[in-house]
Structures are given as C-alpha cells and as structure tokens.
PDB file of C-alpha atoms in Angstrom:
ATOM      1  CA  MET A   1     215.655 156.041 120.090  1.00  0.00           C
ATOM      2  CA  ASP A   2     216.258 159.283 118.187  1.00  0.00           C
ATOM      3  CA  SER A   3     213.253 158.598 115.976  1.00  0.00           C
ATOM      4  CA  TYR A   4     211.026 158.131 119.034  1.00  0.00           C
ATOM      5  CA  LEU A   5     212.327 161.327 120.621  1.00  0.00           C
ATOM      6  CA  GLU A   6     211.680 163.151 117.367  1.00  0.00           C
ATOM      7  CA  ALA A   7     208.138 161.757 117.234  1.00  0.00           C
ATOM      8  CA  LEU A   8     207.502 162.852 120.830  1.00  0.00           C
ATOM      9  CA  LYS A   9     208.210 166.446 119.816  1.00  0.00           C
ATOM     10  CA  ALA A  10     204.790 166.455 118.171  1.00  0.00           C
ATOM     11  CA  TYR A  11     203.288 166.348 121.668  1.00  0.00           C
ATOM     12  CA  GLN A  12     204.988 169.637 122.525  1.00  0.00           C
ATOM     13  CA  THR A  13     202.689 171.484 120.121  1.00  0.00           C
ATOM     14  CA  PHE A  14     199.103 171.288 118.928  1.00  0.00           C
ATOM     15  CA  ASN A  15     199.698 168.725 116.199  1.00  0.00           C
ATOM     16  CA  PRO A  16     196.978 166.016 116.064  1.00  0.00           C
ATOM     17  CA  ALA A  17     198.412 164.418 112.915  1.00  0.00           C
ATOM     18  CA  GLY A  18     201.817 164.187 114.573  1.00  0.00           C
ATOM     19  CA  TRP A  19     200.301 162.689 117.728  1.00  0.00           C
ATOM     20  CA  VAL A  20     198.800 159.896 115.646  1.00  0.00           C
ATOM     21  CA  ALA A  21     201.833 159.374 113.397  1.00  0.00           C
ATOM     22  CA  ILE A  22     203.879 157.791 116.187  1.00  0.00           C
ATOM     23  CA  TYR A  23     202.073 154.489 115.546  1.00  0.00           C
ATOM     24  CA  ARG A  24     204.231 154.062 112.419  1.00  0.00           C
ATOM     25  CA  LEU A  25     207.269 153.498 114.636  1.00  0.00           C
ATOM     26  CA  MET A  26     205.589 150.674 116.554  1.00  0.00           C
ATOM     27  CA  PRO A  27     205.919 147.042 115.360  1.00  0.00           C
ATOM     28  CA  MET A  28     202.857 144.808 115.478  1.00  0.00           C
ATOM     29  CA  TRP A  29     203.852 143.107 118.735  1.00  0.00           C
ATOM     30  CA  ALA A  30     204.296 146.519 120.385  1.00  0.00           C
ATOM     31  CA  GLY A  31     200.835 147.490 119.179  1.00  0.00           C
ATOM     32  CA  ILE A  32     199.304 144.397 120.763  1.00  0.00           C
ATOM     33  CA  VAL A  33     201.152 145.061 124.021  1.00  0.00           C
ATOM     34  CA  SER A  34     199.981 148.687 123.943  1.00  0.00           C
ATOM     35  CA  CYS A  35     196.379 147.540 123.549  1.00  0.00           C
ATOM     36  CA  VAL A  36     196.680 145.250 126.568  1.00  0.00           C
ATOM     37  CA  VAL A  37     198.404 147.908 128.664  1.00  0.00           C
ATOM     38  CA  GLY A  38     195.892 150.543 127.577  1.00  0.00           C
ATOM     39  CA  LEU A  39     192.945 148.355 128.535  1.00  0.00           C
ATOM     40  CA  ALA A  40     194.518 147.619 131.932  1.00  0.00           C
ATOM     41  CA  MET A  41     195.024 151.349 132.537  1.00  0.00           C
ATOM     42  CA  LEU A  42     191.414 152.051 131.610  1.00  0.00           C
ATOM     43  CA  LEU A  43     190.200 149.508 134.165  1.00  0.00           C
ATOM     44  CA  PHE A  44     192.737 149.667 136.993  1.00  0.00           C
ATOM     45  CA  GLY A  45     195.267 152.426 136.256  1.00  0.00           C
ATOM     46  CA  GLY A  46     194.037 154.934 138.817  1.00  0.00           C
ATOM     47  CA  GLY A  47     194.374 152.688 141.874  1.00  0.00           C
ATOM     48  CA  ARG A  48     197.475 151.176 143.392  1.00  0.00           C
ATOM     49  CA  VAL A  49     198.677 150.395 139.864  1.00  0.00           C
ATOM     50  CA  PHE A  50     199.168 154.117 139.284  1.00  0.00           C
ATOM     51  CA  ARG A  51     202.578 153.864 140.959  1.00  0.00           C
ATOM     52  CA  ILE A  52     203.656 151.790 137.951  1.00  0.00           C
ATOM     53  CA  VAL A  53     202.044 154.275 135.569  1.00  0.00           C
ATOM     54  CA  ALA A  54     203.617 157.298 137.278  1.00  0.00           C
ATOM     55  CA  GLY A  55     207.180 156.216 136.441  1.00  0.00           C
ATOM     56  CA  PRO A  56     206.775 156.134 132.637  1.00  0.00           C
ATOM     57  CA  LEU A  57     204.500 159.190 132.828  1.00  0.00           C
ATOM     58  CA  GLY A  58     207.247 161.115 134.628  1.00  0.00           C
ATOM     59  CA  ALA A  59     209.707 160.089 131.920  1.00  0.00           C
ATOM     60  CA  LEU A  60     207.317 161.311 129.215  1.00  0.00           C
ATOM     61  CA  ILE A  61     206.886 164.636 131.012  1.00  0.00           C
ATOM     62  CA  GLY A  62     210.661 165.058 131.146  1.00  0.00           C
ATOM     63  CA  LEU A  63     211.158 164.186 127.487  1.00  0.00           C
ATOM     64  CA  ALA A  64     208.247 166.240 126.186  1.00  0.00           C
ATOM     65  CA  TRP A  65     208.357 169.407 128.284  1.00  0.00           C
ATOM     66  CA  THR A  66     211.954 170.025 129.429  1.00  0.00           C
ATOM     67  CA  SER A  67     213.127 171.656 126.204  1.00  0.00           C
ATOM     68  CA  VAL A  68     209.856 173.606 125.961  1.00  0.00           C
ATOM     69  CA  LEU A  69     210.333 175.094 129.420  1.00  0.00           C
ATOM     70  CA  PHE A  70     213.963 175.984 128.763  1.00  0.00           C
ATOM     71  CA  THR A  71     212.945 177.687 125.525  1.00  0.00           C
ATOM     72  CA  LYS A  72     210.068 179.576 127.152  1.00  0.00           C
ATOM     73  CA  PHE A  73     212.373 180.888 129.864  1.00  0.00           C
ATOM     74  CA  GLY A  74     215.081 181.787 127.332  1.00  0.00           C
ATOM     75  CA  MET A  75     217.670 179.464 128.887  1.00  0.00           C
ATOM     76  CA  SER A  76     220.330 177.468 127.071  1.00  0.00           C
ATOM     77  CA  MET A  77     220.032 173.709 127.489  1.00  0.00           C
ATOM     78  CA  ASP A  78     222.419 170.794 127.315  1.00  0.00           C
ATOM     79  CA  PRO A  79     221.106 168.256 124.749  1.00  0.00           C
ATOM     80  CA  ARG A  80     221.233 165.568 127.437  1.00  0.00           C
ATOM     81  CA  MET A  81     218.984 167.508 129.804  1.00  0.00           C
ATOM     82  CA  PRO A  82     215.621 166.054 128.627  1.00  0.00           C
ATOM     83  CA  ALA A  83     216.900 162.482 129.060  1.00  0.00           C
ATOM     84  CA  ALA A  84     218.356 163.291 132.485  1.00  0.00           C
ATOM     85  CA  THR A  85     215.128 164.980 133.593  1.00  0.00           C
ATOM     86  CA  ALA A  86     213.114 162.031 132.295  1.00  0.00           C
ATOM     87  CA  ALA A  87     215.231 159.618 134.356  1.00  0.00           C
ATOM     88  CA  VAL A  88     214.826 161.692 137.523  1.00  0.00           C
ATOM     89  CA  LEU A  89     211.064 162.073 137.075  1.00  0.00           C
ATOM     90  CA  ALA A  90     210.682 158.362 136.327  1.00  0.00           C
ATOM     91  CA  VAL A  91     212.321 157.471 139.639  1.00  0.00           C
ATOM     92  CA  LEU A  92     210.278 160.137 141.429  1.00  0.00           C
ATOM     93  CA  GLY A  93     207.100 158.714 139.901  1.00  0.00           C
ATOM     94  CA  PHE A  94     207.797 155.237 141.252  1.00  0.00           C
ATOM     95  CA  ILE A  95     208.687 156.611 144.689  1.00  0.00           C
ATOM     96  CA  PHE A  96     206.091 159.371 145.088  1.00  0.00           C
ATOM     97  CA  PRO A  97     203.301 159.324 142.445  1.00  0.00           C
ATOM     98  CA  PRO A  98     201.539 162.509 143.689  1.00  0.00           C
ATOM     99  CA  ALA A  99     204.540 164.529 142.515  1.00  0.00           C
ATOM    100  CA  ILE A 100     203.932 163.344 138.961  1.00  0.00           C
ATOM    101  CA  ILE A 101     200.236 164.160 139.331  1.00  0.00           C
ATOM    102  CA  TYR A 102     201.301 167.660 140.400  1.00  0.00           C
ATOM    103  CA  LEU A 103     203.605 168.140 137.408  1.00  0.00           C
ATOM    104  CA  GLY A 104     201.388 166.323 134.907  1.00  0.00           C
ATOM    105  CA  VAL A 105     198.553 168.770 135.543  1.00  0.00           C
ATOM    106  CA  GLY A 106     200.442 171.829 136.783  1.00  0.00           C
ATOM    107  CA  VAL A 107     202.939 172.149 133.917  1.00  0.00           C
ATOM    108  CA  PRO A 108     200.377 172.199 131.061  1.00  0.00           C
ATOM    109  CA  ILE A 109     198.174 174.650 132.974  1.00  0.00           C
ATOM    110  CA  GLY A 110     201.218 176.771 133.713  1.00  0.00           C
ATOM    111  CA  LEU A 111     202.228 176.761 130.055  1.00  0.00           C
ATOM    112  CA  LEU A 112     198.708 177.793 129.090  1.00  0.00           C
ATOM    113  CA  GLY A 113     198.811 180.618 131.629  1.00  0.00           C
ATOM    114  CA  GLY A 114     202.214 181.722 130.352  1.00  0.00           C
ATOM    115  CA  GLN A 115     200.950 181.654 126.782  1.00  0.00           C
ATOM    116  CA  ILE A 116     198.015 183.857 127.751  1.00  0.00           C
ATOM    117  CA  ALA A 117     200.276 186.261 129.647  1.00  0.00           C
ATOM    118  CA  GLY A 118     202.615 186.603 126.669  1.00  0.00           C
ATOM    119  CA  PRO A 119     206.378 186.110 126.213  1.00  0.00           C
ATOM    120  CA  SER A 120     207.357 189.140 128.265  1.00  0.00           C
ATOM    121  CA  ASP A 121     205.257 188.051 131.278  1.00  0.00           C
ATOM    122  CA  PHE A 122     205.516 184.307 130.786  1.00  0.00           C
ATOM    123  CA  LEU A 123     206.608 183.607 134.382  1.00  0.00           C
ATOM    124  CA  VAL A 124     203.716 185.702 135.728  1.00  0.00           C
ATOM    125  CA  GLY A 125     201.259 183.437 133.956  1.00  0.00           C
ATOM    126  CA  PHE A 126     203.195 180.195 134.356  1.00  0.00           C
ATOM    127  CA  ALA A 127     203.833 180.202 138.110  1.00  0.00           C
ATOM    128  CA  PRO A 128     200.209 180.539 139.330  1.00  0.00           C
ATOM    129  CA  GLY A 129     199.037 177.912 136.848  1.00  0.00           C
ATOM    130  CA  LEU A 130     201.724 175.470 137.928  1.00  0.00           C
ATOM    131  CA  ILE A 131     201.181 176.015 141.654  1.00  0.00           C
ATOM    132  CA  LEU A 132     197.381 176.166 141.767  1.00  0.00           C
ATOM    133  CA  GLY A 133     196.756 173.541 139.096  1.00  0.00           C
ATOM    134  CA  GLY A 134     199.271 171.182 140.638  1.00  0.00           C
ATOM    135  CA  LEU A 135     197.902 171.641 144.164  1.00  0.00           C
ATOM    136  CA  VAL A 136     194.316 170.965 143.110  1.00  0.00           C
ATOM    137  CA  ALA A 137     195.443 167.865 141.229  1.00  0.00           C
ATOM    138  CA  ALA A 138     197.454 166.613 144.214  1.00  0.00           C
ATOM    139  CA  VAL A 139     194.513 167.123 146.588  1.00  0.00           C
ATOM    140  CA  LEU A 140     192.186 165.235 144.237  1.00  0.00           C
ATOM    141  CA  HIS A 141     194.853 162.590 143.707  1.00  0.00           C
ATOM    142  CA  ARG A 142     192.604 159.555 143.313  1.00  0.00           C
ATOM    143  CA  HIS A 143     190.231 161.150 140.815  1.00  0.00           C
ATOM    144  CA  VAL A 144     192.991 162.841 138.835  1.00  0.00           C
ATOM    145  CA  ALA A 145     195.039 159.628 138.782  1.00  0.00           C
ATOM    146  CA  ALA A 146     192.046 157.740 137.379  1.00  0.00           C
ATOM    147  CA  ILE A 147     191.481 160.418 134.708  1.00  0.00           C
ATOM    148  CA  ILE A 148     195.160 160.588 133.711  1.00  0.00           C
ATOM    149  CA  ALA A 149     195.465 156.806 133.611  1.00  0.00           C
ATOM    150  CA  SER A 150     192.297 156.595 131.509  1.00  0.00           C
ATOM    151  CA  LEU A 151     193.531 159.264 129.105  1.00  0.00           C
ATOM    152  CA  LEU A 152     196.826 157.436 128.640  1.00  0.00           C
ATOM    153  CA  GLY A 153     195.032 154.091 128.455  1.00  0.00           C
ATOM    154  CA  GLY A 154     192.608 155.294 125.815  1.00  0.00           C
ATOM    155  CA  TRP A 155     195.394 156.755 123.699  1.00  0.00           C
ATOM    156  CA  LEU A 156     197.566 153.630 124.049  1.00  0.00           C
ATOM    157  CA  LEU A 157     194.592 151.505 123.062  1.00  0.00           C
ATOM    158  CA  VAL A 158     193.992 153.564 119.915  1.00  0.00           C
ATOM    159  CA  LEU A 159     197.670 153.772 118.918  1.00  0.00           C
ATOM    160  CA  GLY A 160     198.174 150.085 119.719  1.00  0.00           C
ATOM    161  CA  ALA A 161     195.228 149.116 117.546  1.00  0.00           C
ATOM    162  CA  MET A 162     196.645 151.226 114.709  1.00  0.00           C
ATOM    163  CA  ALA A 163     200.052 149.564 115.015  1.00  0.00           C
ATOM    164  CA  ALA A 164     198.561 146.080 115.332  1.00  0.00           C
ATOM    165  CA  LEU A 165     196.462 146.621 112.204  1.00  0.00           C
ATOM    166  CA  HIS A 166     199.337 148.172 110.279  1.00  0.00           C
ATOM    167  CA  GLN A 167     199.298 145.253 107.810  1.00  0.00           C
ATOM    168  CA  PHE A 168     195.913 146.521 106.603  1.00  0.00           C
ATOM    169  CA  GLY A 169     197.623 149.546 105.091  1.00  0.00           C
ATOM    170  CA  GLY A 170     194.646 151.120 103.360  1.00  0.00           C
ATOM    171  CA  LEU A 171     192.374 150.945 106.396  1.00  0.00           C
ATOM    172  CA  VAL A 172     194.987 152.258 108.819  1.00  0.00           C
ATOM    173  CA  SER A 173     196.054 155.051 106.470  1.00  0.00           C
ATOM    174  CA  ALA A 174     192.447 156.143 106.095  1.00  0.00           C
ATOM    175  CA  MET A 175     192.057 156.184 109.877  1.00  0.00           C
ATOM    176  CA  ALA A 176     195.330 158.067 110.353  1.00  0.00           C
ATOM    177  CA  SER A 177     194.172 160.721 107.868  1.00  0.00           C
ATOM    178  CA  GLN A 178     191.348 161.533 110.297  1.00  0.00           C
ATOM    179  CA  PRO A 179     193.287 162.253 113.511  1.00  0.00           C
ATOM    180  CA  TRP A 180     190.336 163.979 115.169  1.00  0.00           C
ATOM    181  CA  GLY A 181     188.260 160.831 114.813  1.00  0.00           C
ATOM    182  CA  LEU A 182     190.968 158.845 116.597  1.00  0.00           C
ATOM    183  CA  ILE A 183     191.287 161.507 119.283  1.00  0.00           C
ATOM    184  CA  ILE A 184     187.529 161.440 119.851  1.00  0.00           C
ATOM    185  CA  ALA A 185     187.592 157.630 120.053  1.00  0.00           C
ATOM    186  CA  ALA A 186     190.414 157.752 122.607  1.00  0.00           C
ATOM    187  CA  GLY A 187     188.485 160.411 124.523  1.00  0.00           C
ATOM    188  CA  LEU A 188     185.382 158.233 124.676  1.00  0.00           C
ATOM    189  CA  PHE A 189     187.465 155.320 125.975  1.00  0.00           C
ATOM    190  CA  ALA A 190     189.002 157.675 128.553  1.00  0.00           C
ATOM    191  CA  ILE A 191     185.590 158.916 129.710  1.00  0.00           C
ATOM    192  CA  ALA A 192     184.334 155.358 130.101  1.00  0.00           C
ATOM    193  CA  GLY A 193     187.472 154.335 131.992  1.00  0.00           C
ATOM    194  CA  SER A 194     187.324 157.384 134.282  1.00  0.00           C
ATOM    195  CA  VAL A 195     183.660 156.797 135.125  1.00  0.00           C
ATOM    196  CA  TYR A 196     184.306 153.124 135.832  1.00  0.00           C
ATOM    197  CA  GLN A 197     187.322 153.758 138.068  1.00  0.00           C
ATOM    198  CA  ILE A 198     185.802 156.672 139.982  1.00  0.00           C
ATOM    199  CA  ALA A 199     182.146 155.654 140.256  1.00  0.00           C
ATOM    200  CA  VAL A 200     182.190 151.851 140.059  1.00  0.00           C
ATOM    201  CA  ARG A 201     185.458 150.524 141.429  1.00  0.00           C
ATOM    202  CA  PRO A 202     185.913 150.961 145.195  1.00  0.00           C
ATOM    203  CA  SER A 203     188.495 153.426 146.425  1.00  0.00           C
ATOM    204  CA  PRO A 204     191.790 152.122 147.856  1.00  0.00           C
ATOM    205  CA  GLU A 205     190.468 152.844 151.348  1.00  0.00           C
ATOM    206  CA  GLU A 206     187.283 150.901 150.611  1.00  0.00           C
ATOM    207  CA  GLU A 207     189.316 148.015 149.173  1.00  0.00           C
ATOM    208  CA  GLU A 208     191.401 147.911 152.361  1.00  0.00           C
ATOM    209  CA  ARG A 209     188.246 147.938 154.477  1.00  0.00           C
ATOM    210  CA  GLN A 210     186.722 145.115 152.441  1.00  0.00           C
ATOM    211  CA  LEU A 211     189.953 143.111 152.670  1.00  0.00           C
ATOM    212  CA  ALA A 212     190.107 143.597 156.438  1.00  0.00           C
ATOM    213  CA  GLU A 213     186.463 142.556 156.724  1.00  0.00           C
ATOM    214  CA  ARG A 214     187.123 139.382 154.701  1.00  0.00           C
ATOM    215  CA  GLN A 215     190.104 138.558 156.901  1.00  0.00           C
ATOM    216  CA  ARG A 216     188.025 139.048 160.060  1.00  0.00           C
ATOM    217  CA  LEU A 217     185.309 136.818 158.594  1.00  0.00           C
ATOM    218  CA  LYS A 218     187.847 134.089 157.844  1.00  0.00           C
ATOM    219  CA  MET A 219     189.208 134.312 161.389  1.00  0.00           C
ATOM    220  CA  ARG A 220     185.710 134.040 162.867  1.00  0.00           C
ATOM    221  CA  GLN A 221     184.959 131.031 160.663  1.00  0.00           C
ATOM    222  CA  ALA A 222     188.224 129.381 161.694  1.00  0.00           C
ATOM    223  CA  GLU A 223     187.476 130.027 165.381  1.00  0.00           C
ATOM    224  CA  LEU A 224     183.955 128.630 164.932  1.00  0.00           C
ATOM    225  CA  LYS A 225     185.289 125.466 163.291  1.00  0.00           C
ATOM    226  CA  ALA A 226     187.863 125.039 166.049  1.00  0.00           C
ATOM    227  CA  THR A 227     185.134 125.399 168.688  1.00  0.00           C
ATOM    228  CA  GLU A 228     182.939 122.860 166.912  1.00  0.00           C
ATOM    229  CA  LYS A 229     185.829 120.388 166.787  1.00  0.00           C
ATOM    230  CA  ARG A 230     186.471 120.797 170.516  1.00  0.00           C
ATOM    231  CA  TRP A 231     182.821 120.194 171.370  1.00  0.00           C
ATOM    232  CA  SER A 232     182.512 117.257 168.994  1.00  0.00           C
ATOM    233  CA  ALA A 233     185.671 115.545 170.277  1.00  0.00           C
ATOM    234  CA  PRO A 234     184.920 112.450 172.486  1.00  0.00           C
ATOM    235  CA  ARG A 235     185.130 113.090 176.251  1.00  0.00           C
ATOM    236  CA  GLY A 236     187.157 110.883 178.548  1.00  0.00           C
ATOM    237  CA  GLY A 237     185.085 108.313 180.457  1.00  0.00           C
ATOM    238  CA  LYS A 238     182.113 108.561 178.128  1.00  0.00           C
TER     239      LYS A 238
END
C-alpha cells in the first residue's frame, strides 16, 4: 500500500513521467481488469454508473490532495489524515455523487487560483475557484460526470494496457519513455467517450421516459391479448 501511496504523490504535481510510472506496480491481471473498467467508464461511466465511480474517485481525491491542501495552508497534518479523508470522501461519493463532482472540479481550480494569487494570498485565490468551479460543475452534473468518467476511463485503459503488456518489456519501456504520447492517447479516448456519452447515449431522464413508454406498451399489448381471448372464448348456448 505504501508504494501505491508514494506513486500517487506524482499526481500532486505536474509530473507526466510519474503519472505513467504507476503501471509498474500493477500485475498483468490488474492491467486487464483496468482495461475492462476503463472501457466501461468510457461507454457508461457518466450515467447511473457514476455513483460507483464517485466512491473510488472521492478516495483518490482524499489521498492525492489532502496533504497538498494542508501544506498550502501551512497547517500541520497527522500522517493518517489522507487515508481518513479518503475513506470519508469514498462514502460520500457512493451516497451523494454531486459532492465529488464539486470537489473533483473545484479543488484543482481552487489550487490553480491560489497558485496564481501567490503563497501570501493563497486563500484569496483558492476560495473563489473552489466555490465557483464546484458550483458550475455541480449544475452541469451529467456532462461533467461523463467527462470525468471518460478521463478516468481513458487513463485506466492506457495504464491497464501498459501493465497487461508488461511482458513485452522493450515495447512498454519505449512507450513509457514518451509520457506525452500516452497522455494524448488517453485524451483522445476521453474525448471519444465524452462525445458518445453526452451526444449519443440518452440522458437518465430520457432513459426513464423510454423505459416507462416500453412498460406502457407492454401493458397495452397484454390488455389487447386479454380482450382478444375474451372475445374468442366460446359463448354459452352457441
């Protein structure tokens, strides 16, 4: 677990090579599973399935950003705090996914705003970014959920493929030495997944309407068959 936590620290900074290097900790079977999960997230992750995605995403947010926020605000931190925050956010993600959408978009934007404002005025830049970015993301929940799920799906697909092909050491090492190529590939997968989920797949409301329409059609067909049976049944005295 410590090695995974150490690898996740690469995602706290701009470190493309470190982002890619985490595949070395994944066995082949985990790579195959990651490919399957990534493909599912690209196709369906932004719909009702996002509740399942939001739990692990909340845990990742807690692990990756808790220590960063404590450091930025100059606060001392218990070493167990990231794990505790990850557990709380994981539960919150399963219960109320929009909260994870809020944090998943608001925290990075807030950190960017704080970075622009400078260390002395970090809170001045962080708070508006967190509040406004998070609110916009929460309002556009369906679209943002599809984009976030596609981003995660594309990255899982790329990392999973790297781990699954780890036995081809030369090929994988050559790919890993070009992290920007892998990031671009994951980005293209994410764009395709986002477009499919937003523009092609029906919204949850549309799916519910279609389901209700199919149920009404089945009921009408059943009533029609029952009526036909009554009329076709032999009459007494005839």
